[in-house]
Coordinates of C-alpha atoms in Angstrom, one line a residue:
S1 CA -19.1 -16.1 -7.0
D2 CA -21.7 -14.0 -5.3
P3 CA -21.0 -10.3 -5.6
E4 CA -21.3 -9.7 -1.8
D5 CA -18.9 -12.5 -1.1
L6 CA -16.4 -11.0 -3.7
R7 CA -16.7 -7.6 -2.3
A8 CA -15.9 -9.0 1.3
V9 CA -12.8 -10.8 -0.1
M10 CA -11.6 -7.7 -1.8
A11 CA -12.2 -5.6 1.1
A12 CA -10.2 -7.9 3.3
Y13 CA -7.5 -8.0 0.7
Y14 CA -7.2 -4.2 0.3
E15 CA -7.1 -3.8 4.2
I16 CA -4.2 -6.5 4.5
A17 CA -2.4 -4.9 1.6
T18 CA -2.6 -1.4 3.1
R19 CA -1.4 -2.6 6.4
V20 CA 1.6 -4.5 5.1
I21 CA 2.6 -1.7 2.7
V22 CA 2.3 1.2 5.2
E23 CA 4.2 -0.9 8.0
R24 CA 7.2 -0.8 5.7
G25 CA 7.0 2.9 4.8
G26 CA 5.3 2.5 1.4
T27 CA 2.3 4.2 0.1
V28 CA -0.7 2.8 -1.6
E29 CA -0.9 4.8 -4.7
K30 CA -4.3 3.2 -5.9
F31 CA -6.5 0.3 -6.2
I32 CA -7.3 -0.8 -9.8
G33 CA -9.9 -3.5 -9.9
D34 CA -8.2 -6.4 -8.2
A35 CA -4.8 -4.8 -8.3
V36 CA -2.9 -2.7 -5.7
M37 CA -0.2 -0.2 -6.7
A38 CA 2.2 0.7 -4.1
V39 CA 5.3 3.1 -4.2
F40 CA 8.4 3.1 -1.9
G41 CA 10.5 6.4 -1.9
V42 CA 7.6 8.6 -2.6
P43 CA 6.8 11.0 -0.9
Q44 CA 9.8 10.2 1.2
A45 CA 12.8 8.3 0.1
H46 CA 14.8 5.8 2.2
D47 CA 18.2 4.3 1.5
D48 CA 16.6 0.8 1.6
D49 CA 13.4 1.3 -0.5
P50 CA 14.1 -1.8 -2.6
D51 CA 14.4 -3.8 0.5
R52 CA 11.2 -2.5 1.9
A53 CA 9.3 -3.2 -1.3
L54 CA 10.6 -6.8 -1.5
S55 CA 9.8 -7.3 2.3
A56 CA 6.4 -6.0 1.7
A57 CA 5.8 -8.5 -1.3
L58 CA 6.9 -11.4 0.9
A59 CA 4.7 -10.3 3.8
L60 CA 1.8 -9.7 1.6
L61 CA 1.9 -13.2 0.2
E62 CA 2.2 -14.6 3.5
A63 CA -0.5 -12.6 5.1
I64 CA -3.0 -13.3 2.3
A65 CA -2.5 -16.9 2.5
A66 CA -2.9 -17.0 6.2
E67 CA -6.2 -15.1 6.3
P68 CA -9.1 -17.4 5.7
A69 CA -11.2 -14.7 3.8
T70 CA -8.3 -14.1 1.3
A71 CA -6.6 -17.5 1.2
V72 CA -8.5 -18.2 -2.2
L73 CA -6.6 -15.4 -4.0
A74 CA -3.6 -16.2 -6.3
L75 CA -1.5 -13.2 -6.1
R76 CA 1.2 -12.2 -8.7
V77 CA 3.6 -9.6 -7.7
G78 CA 5.9 -7.2 -9.8
V79 CA 8.7 -5.1 -8.2
N80 CA 10.6 -2.6 -10.2
S81 CA 12.8 0.4 -9.5
G82 CA 13.4 3.5 -11.4
E83 CA 12.8 7.2 -11.8
V84 CA 9.2 8.5 -11.8
I85 CA 7.2 11.8 -11.8
A86 CA 5.0 12.2 -8.8
T87 CA 2.4 15.0 -9.4
R88 CA -0.2 16.1 -6.7
E89 CA -3.8 16.1 -7.9
L90 CA -7.0 17.6 -6.3
G91 CA -8.6 15.1 -4.0
R92 CA -5.6 12.8 -3.7
D93 CA -2.0 12.9 -2.4
F94 CA -0.1 12.3 -5.7
L95 CA -0.1 10.4 -9.0
V96 CA 3.0 8.5 -9.9
T97 CA 3.9 8.0 -13.7
G98 CA 6.9 6.7 -15.6
D99 CA 8.5 3.8 -17.3
A100 CA 9.4 2.2 -14.0
V101 CA 5.7 2.0 -13.3
N102 CA 4.9 0.5 -16.5
V103 CA 7.6 -2.1 -16.4
A104 CA 6.4 -3.0 -12.8
A105 CA 3.0 -3.7 -14.2
R106 CA 4.3 -5.8 -17.1
L107 CA 6.5 -7.9 -14.5
Q108 CA 3.4 -8.4 -12.5
Q109 CA 1.5 -9.8 -15.6
A110 CA 4.4 -12.0 -16.5
A111 CA 4.5 -13.6 -12.9
L112 CA 2.9 -16.8 -12.2
P113 CA 0.4 -17.2 -9.3
G114 CA 2.3 -16.9 -6.0
E115 CA 5.4 -15.4 -7.7
I116 CA 7.2 -12.2 -6.9
V117 CA 9.1 -11.1 -10.2
A118 CA 11.8 -8.2 -9.6
G119 CA 13.4 -6.2 -12.1
E120 CA 17.2 -5.8 -12.6
R121 CA 17.6 -2.5 -10.9
T122 CA 15.7 -3.6 -7.8
I123 CA 17.8 -6.8 -7.4
A124 CA 21.1 -4.9 -7.9
A125 CA 20.0 -2.4 -5.2
S126 CA 18.6 -4.9 -2.7
G127 CA 20.4 -6.1 0.3
P128 CA 22.1 -9.5 0.5
R129 CA 19.4 -11.1 2.7
F130 CA 17.1 -11.6 -0.4
R131 CA 17.5 -14.8 -2.4
F132 CA 16.5 -14.7 -6.1
G133 CA 16.2 -17.4 -8.7
P134 CA 18.1 -17.5 -12.0
S135 CA 17.8 -14.5 -14.2
R136 CA 15.2 -14.2 -17.0
A137 CA 15.1 -12.1 -20.0
L138 CA 11.4 -11.3 -20.7
A139 CA 10.1 -9.6 -23.8
L140 CA 7.6 -7.1 -22.4
K141 CA 5.0 -5.1 -24.4
G142 CA 6.3 -1.6 -25.1
K143 CA 10.0 -2.5 -24.6
P144 CA 12.3 -2.8 -27.6
E145 CA 14.8 -4.9 -25.7
P146 CA 14.2 -7.9 -23.4
V147 CA 14.0 -7.0 -19.7
T148 CA 16.1 -8.8 -17.2
C149 CA 14.4 -9.9 -14.0
A150 CA 14.2 -12.8 -11.5
V151 CA 11.9 -14.5 -9.2
L152 CA 12.3 -13.5 -5.3
E153 CA 12.5 -16.9 -3.7
G154 CA 12.8 -15.7 -0.1
V155 CA 15.1 -14.4 2.7
V156 CA 18.5 -15.8 3.6
T157 CA 18.5 -16.4 7.2
G158 CA 21.3 -14.8 9.1
A159 CA 22.5 -12.7 6.2
P160 CA 24.0 -9.2 7.0
A161 CA 21.4 -6.3 6.5
R162 CA 23.9 -4.3 4.4
R163 CA 26.7 -4.9 1.9
T164 CA 30.2 -4.1 3.0
A165 CA 33.2 -3.5 0.9
G166 CA 35.7 -6.3 0.9
A167 CA 38.9 -4.1 1.2
F168 CA 39.6 -2.3 4.4
V169 CA 42.0 0.8 4.6
G170 CA 42.7 3.4 7.1
R171 CA 40.8 3.7 10.4
A172 CA 43.9 2.7 12.7
S173 CA 43.0 5.3 15.4
D174 CA 39.4 4.2 15.4
L175 CA 40.4 0.6 15.8
A176 CA 42.6 1.6 18.7
Q177 CA 39.9 3.4 20.5
L178 CA 37.6 0.3 20.1
S179 CA 40.4 -1.9 21.3
L180 CA 41.0 0.1 24.4
A181 CA 37.3 0.3 25.3
A182 CA 36.8 -3.6 24.8
K183 CA 39.8 -4.3 27.0
R184 CA 38.3 -2.3 29.8
A185 CA 34.9 -4.1 29.4
F186 CA 36.5 -7.5 29.5
D187 CA 39.1 -7.1 32.0
E188 CA 37.2 -5.1 34.6
S189 CA 33.9 -7.0 34.1
R190 CA 32.1 -3.6 33.5
P191 CA 29.9 -3.0 30.4
Q192 CA 31.3 -0.5 27.9
L193 CA 29.2 1.3 25.4
V194 CA 30.8 2.9 22.3
T195 CA 28.7 4.8 19.7
I196 CA 30.0 5.2 16.3
S197 CA 28.4 8.1 14.5
A198 CA 28.7 9.0 10.9
P199 CA 26.5 9.5 7.8
A200 CA 25.4 6.6 5.6
G201 CA 28.3 5.0 3.7
T202 CA 31.2 6.3 5.8
G203 CA 32.2 2.7 6.9
K204 CA 30.6 2.2 10.4
S205 CA 29.8 -1.5 9.7
R206 CA 33.0 -2.2 7.8
L207 CA 35.0 -0.7 10.8
V208 CA 33.1 -3.1 13.2
E209 CA 33.8 -6.1 10.9
E210 CA 37.4 -5.5 10.9
F211 CA 37.5 -4.9 14.6
E212 CA 35.6 -8.1 15.4
R213 CA 38.1 -10.0 13.2
H214 CA 41.1 -8.6 15.2
L215 CA 39.3 -9.3 18.4
R216 CA 38.4 -12.9 17.7
I217 CA 42.2 -13.5 17.0
A218 CA 43.1 -12.2 20.4
R219 CA 40.2 -13.6 22.3
P220 CA 38.9 -16.8 20.7
A221 CA 36.3 -17.3 23.3
L222 CA 34.5 -14.1 22.3
R223 CA 30.7 -14.3 21.6
V224 CA 29.5 -11.8 19.1
T225 CA 25.7 -11.1 18.5
T226 CA 24.0 -8.4 16.4
A227 CA 20.7 -6.7 17.0
Q228 CA 19.2 -4.3 14.4
C229 CA 16.7 -1.4 14.9
L230 CA 14.2 -1.4 12.0
P231 CA 12.5 1.7 10.6
Y232 CA 9.4 -0.5 9.9
G233 CA 7.7 -3.6 11.1
A234 CA 9.0 -3.6 14.8
A235 CA 5.8 -3.3 16.6
I236 CA 7.5 -4.4 19.8
T237 CA 9.7 -1.7 21.3
Y238 CA 12.4 -3.8 22.7
L239 CA 12.4 -6.5 20.0
P240 CA 16.1 -5.5 18.7
L241 CA 17.5 -6.7 22.1
R242 CA 16.2 -10.2 21.4
G243 CA 19.6 -10.6 19.5
L244 CA 21.5 -9.8 22.8
L245 CA 19.6 -12.6 24.7
A246 CA 19.9 -15.1 21.8
G247 CA 23.7 -14.4 21.7
L248 CA 24.1 -15.0 25.4
L249 CA 22.1 -18.2 25.1
D250 CA 23.7 -19.3 21.8
V251 CA 20.3 -19.8 19.9
A252 CA 18.8 -18.2 16.9
P253 CA 16.9 -15.0 17.7
D254 CA 13.8 -16.3 16.1
A255 CA 14.0 -19.6 18.2
L256 CA 14.3 -17.9 21.5
T257 CA 11.7 -18.9 24.1
L258 CA 11.0 -18.3 27.7
A259 CA 12.4 -21.8 28.6
D260 CA 15.7 -20.9 27.1
I261 CA 15.9 -17.7 29.3
V262 CA 15.0 -19.8 32.4
G263 CA 17.4 -22.5 31.5
G264 CA 20.2 -20.2 30.9
L265 CA 19.8 -18.3 34.2
R266 CA 19.4 -21.6 36.3
A267 CA 22.7 -22.9 34.5
N268 CA 24.4 -19.8 35.9
G269 CA 23.2 -20.3 39.5
V270 CA 20.0 -18.2 39.6
E271 CA 17.3 -19.7 41.8
R272 CA 14.4 -21.1 39.9
T273 CA 11.8 -18.7 41.1
E274 CA 14.0 -15.6 40.3
A275 CA 14.8 -17.0 37.1
E276 CA 11.2 -17.5 36.1
R277 CA 10.4 -14.0 37.3
I278 CA 13.1 -12.3 35.3
A279 CA 12.2 -14.5 32.2
T280 CA 8.5 -13.6 32.5
L281 CA 9.3 -9.8 32.7
V282 CA 11.9 -9.9 29.9
G283 CA 9.7 -12.1 27.8
A284 CA 6.8 -9.7 28.0
T285 CA 9.0 -7.0 26.5
L286 CA 9.7 -9.2 23.4
G287 CA 6.2 -10.8 22.9
L288 CA 7.2 -14.0 24.3
Q289 CA 4.9 -13.8 27.4
S290 CA 1.2 -12.8 27.3
E291 CA -0.7 -10.8 29.9
I292 CA 1.1 -10.3 33.2
G293 CA -0.7 -7.5 34.6
T294 CA 0.3 -3.8 35.1
R295 CA 4.0 -3.4 36.0
E296 CA 6.1 -0.3 36.5
R297 CA 8.7 0.3 33.7
E298 CA 11.6 0.2 36.4
E299 CA 10.7 -3.3 37.1
F300 CA 11.1 -4.3 33.5
F301 CA 14.3 -2.5 33.2
S302 CA 15.8 -4.3 36.4
A303 CA 14.8 -7.6 35.0
W304 CA 16.6 -6.9 31.9
R305 CA 19.8 -6.0 33.7
A306 CA 19.4 -9.0 35.9
A307 CA 19.1 -11.1 32.7
V308 CA 22.2 -9.7 31.3
E309 CA 24.1 -10.4 34.5
G310 CA 22.8 -13.7 35.0
L311 CA 23.4 -15.0 31.4
A312 CA 26.8 -13.3 30.8
A313 CA 28.2 -15.2 33.7
G314 CA 31.9 -14.0 33.0
E315 CA 31.8 -14.9 29.3
L316 CA 33.2 -12.3 26.8
T317 CA 30.2 -10.9 24.9
M318 CA 30.1 -8.2 22.1
L319 CA 26.9 -6.7 21.0
V320 CA 26.6 -4.8 17.8
L321 CA 23.5 -2.6 17.7
E322 CA 22.8 -1.5 14.2
D323 CA 20.9 1.6 13.0
L324 CA 20.5 3.0 16.5
H325 CA 19.0 6.2 15.0
W326 CA 15.7 4.3 14.5
A327 CA 15.4 3.2 18.2
S328 CA 12.6 4.4 20.2
D329 CA 13.4 6.6 23.3
S330 CA 12.2 3.6 25.5
L331 CA 14.7 1.3 23.9
L332 CA 17.4 4.0 24.4
D333 CA 16.6 4.3 28.0
L334 CA 16.8 0.4 28.5
I335 CA 20.1 0.2 26.8
E336 CA 21.6 2.9 29.1
H337 CA 20.2 1.1 32.0
V338 CA 21.6 -2.3 30.9
V339 CA 25.1 -1.0 30.3
Q340 CA 25.3 1.2 33.5
P341 CA 28.6 0.9 35.3
R342 CA 27.0 -1.0 38.3
T343 CA 26.0 -4.0 35.9
K344 CA 28.6 -6.8 36.4
A345 CA 29.1 -8.4 32.9
R346 CA 32.0 -8.7 30.5
L347 CA 29.9 -7.0 27.9
F348 CA 31.0 -4.7 25.1
M349 CA 28.4 -2.9 23.1
V350 CA 28.9 -1.1 19.8
A351 CA 26.0 1.0 18.6
L352 CA 26.1 2.3 14.9
T353 CA 24.0 5.5 14.2
R354 CA 23.6 8.3 12.0
P355 CA 24.1 11.7 13.3
E356 CA 20.4 12.5 13.5
L357 CA 20.2 10.5 16.7
F358 CA 22.0 13.3 18.4
D359 CA 19.2 15.7 17.3
R360 CA 17.0 13.7 19.6
R361 CA 19.4 12.7 22.3
S362 CA 22.3 15.3 22.6
T363 CA 23.8 13.5 25.6
W364 CA 23.7 10.0 24.2
G365 CA 27.0 8.1 24.6
T366 CA 28.6 10.7 26.9
A367 CA 26.6 10.8 30.1
R368 CA 28.4 7.9 31.8
R369 CA 32.0 7.2 32.4
N370 CA 31.8 3.7 30.8
A371 CA 30.4 5.3 27.5
M372 CA 32.1 7.0 24.5
S373 CA 31.3 8.2 21.1
I374 CA 33.4 8.0 17.9
A375 CA 32.6 10.3 15.0
L376 CA 33.8 8.6 11.9
E377 CA 35.4 11.0 9.3
P378 CA 35.7 10.4 5.5
L379 CA 38.7 8.5 4.3
D380 CA 41.7 10.6 3.3
A381 CA 42.9 11.0 -0.3
D382 CA 45.5 8.3 0.0
D383 CA 43.2 5.7 1.7
T384 CA 40.4 6.4 -0.8
H385 CA 42.8 5.7 -3.7
A386 CA 44.0 2.5 -2.0
L387 CA 40.5 1.3 -1.5
I388 CA 39.5 1.9 -5.1
G389 CA 42.8 0.4 -6.2
A390 CA 42.0 -2.8 -4.3
L391 CA 38.5 -2.9 -5.7
L392 CA 39.7 -2.4 -9.4
P393 CA 43.0 -4.0 -9.6
G394 CA 44.7 -3.1 -13.0
A395 CA 42.5 0.0 -13.4
A396 CA 44.3 3.0 -14.9
P397 CA 45.5 5.8 -12.5
A398 CA 43.2 8.2 -14.3
T399 CA 40.3 6.0 -13.6
I400 CA 41.1 5.7 -10.0
D401 CA 41.6 9.3 -9.7
R402 CA 38.2 10.1 -11.4
I403 CA 36.3 7.6 -8.9
A404 CA 38.3 9.0 -6.0
E405 CA 37.4 12.6 -6.9
R406 CA 33.6 11.8 -7.0
A407 CA 33.8 9.5 -4.0
E408 CA 35.4 12.2 -1.7
G409 CA 36.4 9.9 1.0
N410 CA 33.0 8.0 1.3
P411 CA 34.0 4.3 1.2
F412 CA 30.4 3.1 0.4
F413 CA 30.3 5.6 -2.6
A414 CA 33.8 4.7 -3.7
A415 CA 32.9 0.9 -3.7
E416 CA 29.5 1.4 -5.4
L417 CA 31.1 3.8 -8.1
A418 CA 34.0 1.2 -8.6
R419 CA 31.4 -1.6 -9.0
S420 CA 29.4 0.4 -11.4
Y421 CA 32.5 1.2 -13.5
G422 CA 33.6 -2.3 -13.5
E423 CA 30.4 -3.4 -14.9
R424 CA 29.7 -0.6 -17.3
G425 CA 33.0 1.1 -18.0
D426 CA 32.9 4.7 -19.2
R427 CA 29.2 4.2 -19.5
A428 CA 28.8 4.0 -15.8
E429 CA 26.2 6.2 -14.1
L430 CA 25.6 7.1 -10.4
P431 CA 24.5 3.7 -8.8
D432 CA 21.0 3.4 -7.5
T433 CA 22.4 2.4 -4.1
V434 CA 24.3 5.7 -4.0
Q435 CA 21.3 7.7 -5.2
A436 CA 18.9 6.2 -2.6
T437 CA 21.4 6.9 0.3
M438 CA 21.5 10.6 -0.6
L439 CA 17.9 10.9 -1.4
A440 CA 16.9 9.5 1.9
R441 CA 19.0 12.1 3.6
L442 CA 17.6 14.9 1.6
D443 CA 13.9 13.9 2.2
L444 CA 14.6 14.2 6.0
L445 CA 15.3 18.0 5.5
P446 CA 12.7 20.7 6.2
D447 CA 11.1 21.9 3.0
A448 CA 12.9 25.2 2.9
E449 CA 16.3 23.5 3.3
R450 CA 15.6 20.8 0.7
R451 CA 14.3 23.4 -1.8
A452 CA 17.3 25.5 -1.3
L453 CA 19.6 22.5 -1.8
Q454 CA 17.8 21.5 -5.0
L455 CA 17.7 24.9 -6.6
G456 CA 21.3 25.7 -5.3
A457 CA 22.5 22.6 -7.3
V458 CA 21.6 24.3 -10.4
A459 CA 24.4 26.8 -9.9
G460 CA 26.9 23.9 -9.7
R461 CA 29.3 22.9 -7.0
S462 CA 29.2 26.2 -5.2
I463 CA 26.3 28.2 -4.2
H464 CA 26.5 32.0 -3.5
P465 CA 23.8 33.5 -1.1
A466 CA 22.8 36.2 -3.7
A467 CA 22.2 33.4 -6.3
L468 CA 20.2 31.4 -4.0
T469 CA 18.1 34.4 -3.0
L470 CA 17.4 35.0 -6.6
L471 CA 16.2 31.3 -7.0
V472 CA 14.3 30.7 -3.7
G473 CA 13.8 34.2 -2.3
G474 CA 13.6 34.7 1.7
H475 CA 16.6 34.3 3.9
A476 CA 19.1 32.3 1.8
L477 CA 22.0 33.0 4.0
E478 CA 20.2 31.6 7.1
T479 CA 19.2 28.5 5.1
L480 CA 22.7 27.9 4.0
E481 CA 24.0 28.2 7.5
A482 CA 21.5 25.6 8.6
L483 CA 22.6 23.4 5.7
A484 CA 26.2 23.8 6.9
D485 CA 25.2 22.8 10.4
R486 CA 23.9 19.5 8.9
D487 CA 27.3 19.1 7.2
L488 CA 25.6 19.1 3.7
V489 CA 27.4 22.4 2.6
V490 CA 30.6 24.1 3.7
P491 CA 31.4 27.9 4.0
Q492 CA 34.0 29.2 1.4
A493 CA 36.5 32.0 1.8
D494 CA 34.7 34.2 -0.9
G495 CA 31.5 34.2 1.2
G496 CA 29.8 31.2 -0.8
Y497 CA 29.1 27.8 0.2
A498 CA 30.1 24.4 -1.5
F499 CA 28.4 21.1 -1.5
R500 CA 30.1 19.0 1.0
H501 CA 29.9 16.1 -1.4
I502 CA 29.4 16.4 -5.3
V503 CA 27.1 13.3 -5.0
I504 CA 24.9 15.5 -2.9
R505 CA 24.7 18.1 -5.6
D506 CA 24.2 15.5 -8.4
V507 CA 21.3 13.9 -6.5
A508 CA 19.6 17.1 -5.4
Y509 CA 19.9 18.5 -9.1
G510 CA 18.4 15.1 -10.2
T511 CA 15.3 15.6 -8.2
L512 CA 14.2 18.7 -10.0
T513 CA 11.8 18.3 -13.0
R514 CA 13.1 19.4 -16.6
T515 CA 10.8 22.5 -16.2
E516 CA 12.2 23.4 -13.0
R517 CA 15.6 23.2 -14.0
A518 CA 15.1 25.2 -17.3
R519 CA 13.5 27.9 -15.3
A520 CA 16.3 28.1 -12.7
H521 CA 19.0 27.9 -15.4
L522 CA 17.3 30.7 -17.3
E523 CA 17.0 32.9 -14.2
L524 CA 20.6 32.3 -13.3
A525 CA 21.8 33.1 -16.8
R526 CA 19.9 36.4 -16.9
W527 CA 21.2 37.5 -13.4
L528 CA 24.8 36.5 -14.3
S529 CA 24.7 38.5 -17.5
T530 CA 24.1 41.7 -15.3
L531 CA 27.4 41.2 -13.2
S532 CA 30.6 42.7 -14.6
D533 CA 32.8 40.0 -13.3
T534 CA 31.1 37.0 -14.8
G535 CA 32.7 35.4 -17.8
P536 CA 30.6 34.8 -21.0
E537 CA 31.2 31.2 -20.8
L538 CA 29.3 30.6 -17.5
V539 CA 26.4 32.7 -18.9
A540 CA 26.4 30.6 -22.1
H541 CA 26.5 27.5 -20.0
H542 CA 23.2 28.3 -18.2
Y543 CA 21.5 29.4 -21.3
R544 CA 22.4 26.2 -22.9
Q545 CA 21.2 24.2 -19.9
A546 CA 17.9 26.2 -20.0
I547 CA 17.0 24.8 -23.5
S548 CA 18.6 21.4 -23.4

């Protein structure tokens, strides 16, 4: 083809690829001829990076096919997960290298035109909404053993965004609080908002699943709908609330139309002109309605409240709003407006969030008399053992003890560690899903705190301020206090600090390069050897780690 035509096609391709990748939190690492290499999790990790990469791959194929300038391209995509080394270079952000990158390139070469081939670790760590074809074992150049992979076939409509463990233990007090709030919402025809706050993996979604099961038994007429706030790809501020309207109208969220809203309001006695006005304003916030002129925010908010009142019409409705920590401030304002006590609707809203929401909005969930917040605590030792025993029936008590000790009350960690042990036995390593969860949390920390956590991990489970000062310099005690405020470390009686969770320590330690680890172990060994109360075994351990 003509070189100028080819250049125009490739320019359009690069522009589309960059937009699709960046929208999902990825980074374009480089363009190589007609290939694009993107990374997810560098420079910032997220607990759903495999999902983001797979979503980007699907969106890229769709966008390329829809654009006339690039429709002639036959894309092949490879997606793989693993550890990489990211180094910053002059004139560019970073260079990513490692076996995971090489395998991704080989998977891309093995794909047929229009195919997305994903590696085994990506498939295992991805959410349940992705559908894959049969597993394949490919002999790839440079790999002594065949590599397991599968073709990504698409998305499963209506699948939950996250895995949840099958067993449910404990949480009796939390279930009782939810039941009381729901009773008030339904019996008094006044909305109730309950915010469940906890770090990733503590069991928020699993608690709501169990509560919904109990609630449906007591109230069979209950309507339940779910809306999810996304960290990427949600160009429309209020889009997560489409699930609320869809649930009230009993239609699929993607199929919701202005006519559905008007029809639902009319069926519940709203006059036609008013129904059309409400639908137009609400539809404009969801992208269902084009240009409607300049309007005040209060007008949109009032329309949303009127829509909820008009569509609820006395029906029992429960809305589960997931990942509220990713919601925009405008969406948070709208939610508070819709569930204000004056709204007349038998609506029970449960919002699931991580604690960082309260860094932005310290009064969220407490400013109104019809709102409350539940801070979900880790499971106690007995419940943790019961959960693992249910997941690994017949496992030896010593095995259950070992997994429980590492999970430390986090049901997601317990379930993933049990799954890994069930698949690999004593060869089980920390699952990718657990690593991703903790990496995402560490990457949100300020640089000084993240560095302190990484180098503090070299000392082991416990960190003494003097040892951390040696490794990072500066104000180590103040940094440890800041990490304690974030519930990543806890103060000890001897003046030191311990990692809140052993997995935090393991993941933080794993983010150091081999050179950084060796240097830190060596510094610690030399310092410890000068202290009169340090045993020779500890000094020897750090010297051994420095040269291993």
